[in-house]
């Protein structure tokens, strides 16, 4: 990066447009803690759209829409072991990758069980699945607290209220 070449980006501008957690996400998941990593606005947007807008944001919207539409309440909080070897050894990228694997697993669970279809034939079973999905989402939110605190707190608030987000957690940016 060089000011004379014109490829320097202000973190303040990125935070103003995307939010602090979006920048945290990129730095923690896409940038190595131990070696140089390239930065371009295109790379940032791709990571933002795939990981946050289409990934986590879409998952939160899907689960919370089902919870609200079908009257499923998330009761209680999830206690997870805060001792994580990757987090403690500052391998934050690996820690974040593990969280995103959980997000992918939850998404696969939705695709496999199709609770939105099951509500037509077995409402009780569908409610149970959506309740499990809310619990899974609570685990993800709790794991995100050290990395994406604003996002984690928003998700936990949605779960407490059993309400879908009024607006997307992360707006897709093109």
PDB file of C-alpha atoms in Angstrom, residues 105-115:
ATOM      1  CA  UNK A 105     -23.328 -26.892   9.734  1.00  0.00           C
ATOM      2  CA  UNK A 106     -26.426 -25.042  10.959  1.00  0.00           C
ATOM      3  CA  UNK A 107     -27.252 -24.034   7.402  1.00  0.00           C
ATOM      4  CA  UNK A 108     -26.892 -27.674   6.298  1.00  0.00           C
ATOM      5  CA  UNK A 109     -29.201 -28.711   9.147  1.00  0.00           C
ATOM      6  CA  UNK A 110     -31.870 -26.324   7.828  1.00  0.00           C
ATOM      7  CA  UNK A 111     -31.458 -27.675   4.298  1.00  0.00           C
ATOM      8  CA  UNK A 112     -31.623 -31.283   5.496  1.00  0.00           C
ATOM      9  CA  UNK A 113     -34.552 -30.981   7.916  1.00  0.00           C
ATOM     10  CA  UNK A 114     -36.547 -28.298   6.036  1.00  0.00           C
ATOM     11  CA  UNK A 115     -38.549 -27.203   9.110  1.00  0.00           C
TER      12      UNK A 115
END
